mmCIF file of C-alpha atoms in Angstrom:
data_model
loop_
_atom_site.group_PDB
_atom_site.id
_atom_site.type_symbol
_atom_site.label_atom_id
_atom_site.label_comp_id
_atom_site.label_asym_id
_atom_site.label_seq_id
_atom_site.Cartn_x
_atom_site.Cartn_y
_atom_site.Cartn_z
ATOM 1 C CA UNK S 1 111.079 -77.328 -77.945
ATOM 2 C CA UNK S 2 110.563 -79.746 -80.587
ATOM 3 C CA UNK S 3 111.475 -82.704 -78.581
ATOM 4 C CA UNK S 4 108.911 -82.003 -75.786
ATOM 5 C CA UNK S 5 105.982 -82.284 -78.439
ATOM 6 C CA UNK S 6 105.965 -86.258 -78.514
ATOM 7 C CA UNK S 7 105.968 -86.347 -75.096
ATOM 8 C CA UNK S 8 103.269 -84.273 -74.364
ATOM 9 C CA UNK S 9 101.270 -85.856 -76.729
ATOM 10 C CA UNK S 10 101.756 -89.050 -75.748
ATOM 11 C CA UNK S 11 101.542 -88.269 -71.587
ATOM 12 C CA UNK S 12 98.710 -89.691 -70.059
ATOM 13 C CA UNK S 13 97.554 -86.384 -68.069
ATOM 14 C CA UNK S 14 98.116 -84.375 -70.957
ATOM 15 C CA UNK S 15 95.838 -87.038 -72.879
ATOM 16 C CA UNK S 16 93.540 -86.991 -70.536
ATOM 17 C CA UNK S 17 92.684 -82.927 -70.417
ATOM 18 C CA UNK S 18 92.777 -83.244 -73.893
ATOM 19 C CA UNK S 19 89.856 -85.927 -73.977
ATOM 20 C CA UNK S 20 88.237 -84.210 -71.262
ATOM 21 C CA UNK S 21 87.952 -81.006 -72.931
ATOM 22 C CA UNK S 22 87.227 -82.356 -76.760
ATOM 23 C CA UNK S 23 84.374 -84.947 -75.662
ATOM 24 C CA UNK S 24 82.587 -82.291 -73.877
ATOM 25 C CA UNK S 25 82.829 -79.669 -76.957
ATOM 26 C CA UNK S 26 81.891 -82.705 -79.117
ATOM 27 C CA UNK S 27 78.752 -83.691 -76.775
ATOM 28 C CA UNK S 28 77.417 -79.790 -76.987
ATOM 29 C CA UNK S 29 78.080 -79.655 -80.758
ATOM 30 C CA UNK S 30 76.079 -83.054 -81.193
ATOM 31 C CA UNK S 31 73.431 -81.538 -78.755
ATOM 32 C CA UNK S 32 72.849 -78.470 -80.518
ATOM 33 C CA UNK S 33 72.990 -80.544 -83.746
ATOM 34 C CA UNK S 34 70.269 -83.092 -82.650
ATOM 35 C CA UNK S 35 68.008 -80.624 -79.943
ATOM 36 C CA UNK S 36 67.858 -77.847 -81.901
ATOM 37 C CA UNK S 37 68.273 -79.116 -85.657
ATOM 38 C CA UNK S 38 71.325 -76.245 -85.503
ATOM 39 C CA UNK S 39 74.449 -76.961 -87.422
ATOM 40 C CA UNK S 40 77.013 -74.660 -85.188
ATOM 41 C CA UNK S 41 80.652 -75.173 -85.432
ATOM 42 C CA UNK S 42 81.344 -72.738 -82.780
ATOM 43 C CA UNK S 43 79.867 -74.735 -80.530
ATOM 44 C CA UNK S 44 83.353 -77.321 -81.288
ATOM 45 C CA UNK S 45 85.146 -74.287 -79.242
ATOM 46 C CA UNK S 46 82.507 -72.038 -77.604
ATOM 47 C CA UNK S 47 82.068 -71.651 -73.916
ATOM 48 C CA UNK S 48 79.006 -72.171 -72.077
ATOM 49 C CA UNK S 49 76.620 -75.275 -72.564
ATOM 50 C CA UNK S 50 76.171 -78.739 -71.346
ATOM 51 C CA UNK S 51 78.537 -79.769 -69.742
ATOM 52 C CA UNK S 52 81.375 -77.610 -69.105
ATOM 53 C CA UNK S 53 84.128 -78.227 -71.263
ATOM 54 C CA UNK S 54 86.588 -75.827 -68.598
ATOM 55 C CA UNK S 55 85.396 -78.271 -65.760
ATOM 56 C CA UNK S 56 85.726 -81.081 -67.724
ATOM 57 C CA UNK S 57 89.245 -80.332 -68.900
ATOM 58 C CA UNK S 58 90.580 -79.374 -65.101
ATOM 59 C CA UNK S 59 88.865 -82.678 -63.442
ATOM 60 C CA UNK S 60 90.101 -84.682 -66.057
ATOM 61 C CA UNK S 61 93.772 -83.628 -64.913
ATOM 62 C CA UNK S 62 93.187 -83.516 -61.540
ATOM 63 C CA UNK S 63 91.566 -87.205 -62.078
ATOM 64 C CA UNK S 64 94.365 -88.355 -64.035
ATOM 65 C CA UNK S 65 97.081 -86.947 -61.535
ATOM 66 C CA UNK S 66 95.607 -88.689 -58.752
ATOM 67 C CA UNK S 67 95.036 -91.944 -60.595
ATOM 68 C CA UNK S 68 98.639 -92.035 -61.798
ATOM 69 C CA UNK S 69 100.424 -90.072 -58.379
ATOM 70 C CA UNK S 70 97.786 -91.076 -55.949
ATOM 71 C CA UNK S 71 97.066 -88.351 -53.503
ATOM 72 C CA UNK S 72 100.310 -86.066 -53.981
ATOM 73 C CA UNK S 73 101.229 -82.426 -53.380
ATOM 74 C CA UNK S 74 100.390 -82.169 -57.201
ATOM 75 C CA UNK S 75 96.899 -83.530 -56.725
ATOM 76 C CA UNK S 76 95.883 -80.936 -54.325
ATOM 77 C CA UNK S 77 97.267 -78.585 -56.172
ATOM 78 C CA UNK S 78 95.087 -79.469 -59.552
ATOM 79 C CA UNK S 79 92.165 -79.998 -56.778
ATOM 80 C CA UNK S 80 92.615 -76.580 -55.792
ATOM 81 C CA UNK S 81 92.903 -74.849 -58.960
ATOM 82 C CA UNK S 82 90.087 -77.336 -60.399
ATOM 83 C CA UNK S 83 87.689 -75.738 -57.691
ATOM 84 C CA UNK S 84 88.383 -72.277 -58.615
ATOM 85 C CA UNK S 85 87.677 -72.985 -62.631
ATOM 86 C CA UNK S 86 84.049 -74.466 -61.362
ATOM 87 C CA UNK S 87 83.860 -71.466 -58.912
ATOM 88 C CA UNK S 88 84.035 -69.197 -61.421
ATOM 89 C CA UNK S 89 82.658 -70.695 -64.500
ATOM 90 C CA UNK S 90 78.796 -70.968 -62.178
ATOM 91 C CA UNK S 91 80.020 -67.785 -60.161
ATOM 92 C CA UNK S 92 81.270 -65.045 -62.252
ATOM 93 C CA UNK S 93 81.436 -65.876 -66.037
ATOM 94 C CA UNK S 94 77.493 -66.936 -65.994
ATOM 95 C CA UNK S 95 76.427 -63.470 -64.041
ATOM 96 C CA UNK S 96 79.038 -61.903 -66.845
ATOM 97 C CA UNK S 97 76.770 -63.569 -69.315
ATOM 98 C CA UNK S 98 73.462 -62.630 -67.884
ATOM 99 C CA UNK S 99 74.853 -59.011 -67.776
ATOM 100 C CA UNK S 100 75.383 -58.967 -71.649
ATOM 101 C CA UNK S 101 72.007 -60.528 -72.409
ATOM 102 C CA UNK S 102 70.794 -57.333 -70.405
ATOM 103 C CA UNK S 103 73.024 -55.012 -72.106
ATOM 104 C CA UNK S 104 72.275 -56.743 -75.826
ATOM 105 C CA UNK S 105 68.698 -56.241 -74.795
ATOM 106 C CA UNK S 106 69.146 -52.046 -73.768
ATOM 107 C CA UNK S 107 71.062 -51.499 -76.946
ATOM 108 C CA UNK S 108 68.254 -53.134 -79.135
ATOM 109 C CA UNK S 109 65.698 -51.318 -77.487
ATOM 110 C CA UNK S 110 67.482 -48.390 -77.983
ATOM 111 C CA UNK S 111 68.013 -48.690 -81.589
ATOM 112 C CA UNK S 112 64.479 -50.157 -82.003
ATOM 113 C CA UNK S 113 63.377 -46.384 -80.899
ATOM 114 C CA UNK S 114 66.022 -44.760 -82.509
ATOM 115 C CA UNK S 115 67.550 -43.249 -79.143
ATOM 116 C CA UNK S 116 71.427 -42.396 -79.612
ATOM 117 C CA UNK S 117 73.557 -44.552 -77.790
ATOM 118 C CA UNK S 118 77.139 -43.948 -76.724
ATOM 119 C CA UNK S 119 77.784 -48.196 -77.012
ATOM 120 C CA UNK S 120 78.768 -48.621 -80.770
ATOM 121 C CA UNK S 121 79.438 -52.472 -81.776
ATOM 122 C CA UNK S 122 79.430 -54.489 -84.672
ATOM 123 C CA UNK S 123 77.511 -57.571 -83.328
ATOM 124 C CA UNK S 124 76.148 -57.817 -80.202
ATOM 125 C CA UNK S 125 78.119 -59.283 -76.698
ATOM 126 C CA UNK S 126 78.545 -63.084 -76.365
ATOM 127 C CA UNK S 127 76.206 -64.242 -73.896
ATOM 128 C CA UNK S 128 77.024 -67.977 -73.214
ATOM 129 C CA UNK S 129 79.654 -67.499 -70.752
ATOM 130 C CA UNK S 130 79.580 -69.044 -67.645
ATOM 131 C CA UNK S 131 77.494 -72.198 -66.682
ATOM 132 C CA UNK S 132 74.779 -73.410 -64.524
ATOM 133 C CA UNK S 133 75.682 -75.790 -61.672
ATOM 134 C CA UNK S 134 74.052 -78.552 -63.341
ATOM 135 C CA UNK S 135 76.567 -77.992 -66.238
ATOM 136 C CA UNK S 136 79.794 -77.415 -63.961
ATOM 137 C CA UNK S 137 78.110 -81.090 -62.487
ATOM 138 C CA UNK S 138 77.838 -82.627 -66.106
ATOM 139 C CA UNK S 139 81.726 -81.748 -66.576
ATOM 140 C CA UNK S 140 82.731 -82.823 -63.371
ATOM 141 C CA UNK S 141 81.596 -86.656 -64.360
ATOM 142 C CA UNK S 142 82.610 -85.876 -67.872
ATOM 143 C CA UNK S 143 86.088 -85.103 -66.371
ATOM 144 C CA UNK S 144 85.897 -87.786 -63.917
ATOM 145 C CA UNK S 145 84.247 -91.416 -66.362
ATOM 146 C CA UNK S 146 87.363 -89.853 -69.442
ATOM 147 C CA UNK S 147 90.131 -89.892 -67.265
ATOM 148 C CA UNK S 148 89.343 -93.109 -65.882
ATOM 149 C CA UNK S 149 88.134 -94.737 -68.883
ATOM 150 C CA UNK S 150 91.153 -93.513 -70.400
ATOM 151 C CA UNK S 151 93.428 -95.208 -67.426
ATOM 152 C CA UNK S 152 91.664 -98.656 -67.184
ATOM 153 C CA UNK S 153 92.763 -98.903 -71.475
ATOM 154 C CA UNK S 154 96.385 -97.007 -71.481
ATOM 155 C CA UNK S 155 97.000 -98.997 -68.275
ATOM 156 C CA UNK S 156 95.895 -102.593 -68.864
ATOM 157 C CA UNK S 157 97.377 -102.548 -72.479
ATOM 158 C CA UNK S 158 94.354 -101.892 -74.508
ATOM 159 C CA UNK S 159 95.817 -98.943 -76.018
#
């Protein structure tokens, strides 16, 4: 088990989900930072935002798959899986998240007027979830510019 640790870290597809994911956390931590004046280190490893860090991370391996294996059986594969993750992160996990802001907004009102509720919780339910399809599009060319950037260097001897 040890011995497959270098190798994964130094494995260009692994690199490049790696990138893919960490420069889009980075870009919505610097976002909040700068837009709002908000110092959130959640945001590092929260879901939800601009741009998707899920889409970001699966594009970025499908990208790097097909720029190293051209278009293989594993490239469709990744494709396939990579549309699902988008699917759902603008399908179900943003409705999931509108559905909590509605329920964080019945239990407050509720407890603002002092009506018993059944719910008991210590904070209320995460509502950055899912993602618009603007955001699932930032990722995608997130993904897309890291895993390329990333080949042009490893591959022409930059790095």
């Amino acid at each position: 088990m040890i011995d497959i640790l270098p190798q994964i870290a130094h494995n260009y597809i692994a690199q490049a989900a790696f990138w893919g994911w960490f420069t889009a956390q980075a870009i919505k931590f610097v976002w909040q930072l700068v837009r709002h004046g908000k110092f959130r280190p959640e945001r590092l490893v929260g879901s939800g935002g601009f741009p998707s860090s899920h889409t970001s991370f699966v594009i970025a391996t499908t990208t790097a798959i097909y720029l190293k294996n051209g278009a293989s059986d594993l490239f469709i594969l990744s494709l396939v899986f990579s549309i699902v993750v988008m699917y759902d992160a603008s399908g179900v996990r943003l409705e999931a998240g509108r559905q909590a802001q509605i329920l964080n907004q019945i239990v407050d009102y509720f407890t603002k007027k002092n009506i018993p509720v059944v719910i008991t919780r210590k904070e209320a339910l995460k509502e950055l979830l899912g993602h618009t399809p603007i955001e699932v599009f930032g990722g995608l060319i997130l993904g897309i510019l890291v895993a390329c950037i990333q080949f042009y260097y490893i591959y022409n001897g930059v790095i």
